[in-house]
Amino acid sequence: MDQLVDRVGKVEGNVAAVQEDISEMRPVTDDVKRWKLMGLGAIGVIGIGSMALGVTFADVNVA
């Protein structure tokens, strides 16, 4: 019975350490998600701008 109590105590200690690590990781994960969304938005803006320039150059070549 004492061995069981020791093992459960060790497991609880490990779980507490893992939960602490996860709570430290959450802000970093949120920052990375925010960076990803900002990056995708920037790529979209650049794509629309490039498309507009492409249309402008195409119109110049037609004339």
mmCIF file of C-alpha atoms in Angstrom:
data_model
loop_
_atom_site.group_PDB
_atom_site.id
_atom_site.type_symbol
_atom_site.label_atom_id
_atom_site.label_comp_id
_atom_site.label_asym_id
_atom_site.label_seq_id
_atom_site.Cartn_x
_atom_site.Cartn_y
_atom_site.Cartn_z
ATOM 1 C CA MET A 1 0.000 0.000 0.000
ATOM 2 C CA ASP A 2 2.870 2.381 0.773
ATOM 3 C CA GLN A 3 4.284 1.824 -2.713
ATOM 4 C CA LEU A 4 0.946 2.760 -4.229
ATOM 5 C CA VAL A 5 0.810 5.954 -2.187
ATOM 6 C CA ASP A 6 4.363 6.843 -3.259
ATOM 7 C CA ARG A 7 3.615 6.198 -6.925
ATOM 8 C CA VAL A 8 0.405 8.233 -6.841
ATOM 9 C CA GLY A 9 2.281 11.069 -5.142
ATOM 10 C CA LYS A 10 4.938 11.031 -7.866
ATOM 11 C CA VAL A 11 2.291 11.007 -10.595
ATOM 12 C CA GLU A 12 0.521 13.964 -8.998
ATOM 13 C CA GLY A 13 3.814 15.842 -8.815
ATOM 14 C CA ASN A 14 4.526 15.146 -12.480
ATOM 15 C CA VAL A 15 1.027 16.226 -13.513
ATOM 16 C CA ALA A 16 1.420 19.492 -11.602
ATOM 17 C CA ALA A 17 4.742 20.151 -13.355
ATOM 18 C CA VAL A 18 3.222 19.432 -16.768
ATOM 19 C CA GLN A 19 0.267 21.727 -16.081
ATOM 20 C CA GLU A 20 2.666 24.497 -15.072
ATOM 21 C CA ASP A 21 4.622 24.036 -18.312
ATOM 22 C CA ILE A 22 1.419 24.129 -20.347
ATOM 23 C CA SER A 23 0.292 27.345 -18.666
ATOM 24 C CA GLU A 24 3.653 28.890 -19.618
ATOM 25 C CA MET A 25 3.298 27.706 -23.230
ATOM 26 C CA ARG A 26 -0.190 29.105 -23.790
ATOM 27 C CA PRO A 27 0.818 32.774 -24.218
ATOM 28 C CA VAL A 28 3.515 31.776 -26.701
ATOM 29 C CA THR A 29 1.043 29.692 -28.687
ATOM 30 C CA ASP A 30 -1.417 32.593 -28.740
ATOM 31 C CA ASP A 31 1.320 34.927 -30.014
ATOM 32 C CA VAL A 32 2.245 32.505 -32.791
ATOM 33 C CA LYS A 33 -1.407 32.207 -33.848
ATOM 34 C CA ARG A 34 -1.665 36.007 -33.928
ATOM 35 C CA TRP A 35 1.521 36.272 -36.022
ATOM 36 C CA LYS A 36 0.184 33.654 -38.420
ATOM 37 C CA LEU A 37 -3.090 35.535 -38.884
ATOM 38 C CA MET A 38 -1.247 38.824 -39.393
ATOM 39 C CA GLY A 39 1.052 37.157 -41.904
ATOM 40 C CA LEU A 40 -1.832 35.689 -43.875
ATOM 41 C CA GLY A 41 -3.507 39.107 -43.933
ATOM 42 C CA ALA A 42 -0.311 40.722 -45.182
ATOM 43 C CA ILE A 43 0.051 38.092 -47.900
ATOM 44 C CA GLY A 44 -3.529 38.807 -48.984
ATOM 45 C CA VAL A 45 -2.899 42.550 -49.153
ATOM 46 C CA ILE A 46 0.314 42.017 -51.121
ATOM 47 C CA GLY A 47 -1.509 39.661 -53.479
ATOM 48 C CA ILE A 48 -4.295 42.158 -54.141
ATOM 49 C CA GLY A 49 -1.736 44.944 -54.676
ATOM 50 C CA SER A 50 0.274 42.772 -57.044
ATOM 51 C CA MET A 51 -2.848 41.858 -58.965
ATOM 52 C CA ALA A 52 -3.728 45.546 -59.321
ATOM 53 C CA LEU A 53 -0.237 46.319 -60.611
ATOM 54 C CA GLY A 54 -0.475 43.403 -63.023
ATOM 55 C CA VAL A 55 -3.763 44.701 -64.396
ATOM 56 C CA THR A 56 -2.245 48.187 -64.707
ATOM 57 C CA PHE A 57 0.756 46.876 -66.643
ATOM 58 C CA ALA A 58 -1.511 44.751 -68.824
ATOM 59 C CA ASP A 59 -3.590 47.817 -69.700
ATOM 60 C CA VAL A 60 -0.433 49.767 -70.613
ATOM 61 C CA ASN A 61 0.768 47.027 -72.958
ATOM 62 C CA VAL A 62 -2.593 46.835 -74.756
ATOM 63 C CA ALA A 63 -2.573 50.518 -75.716
#
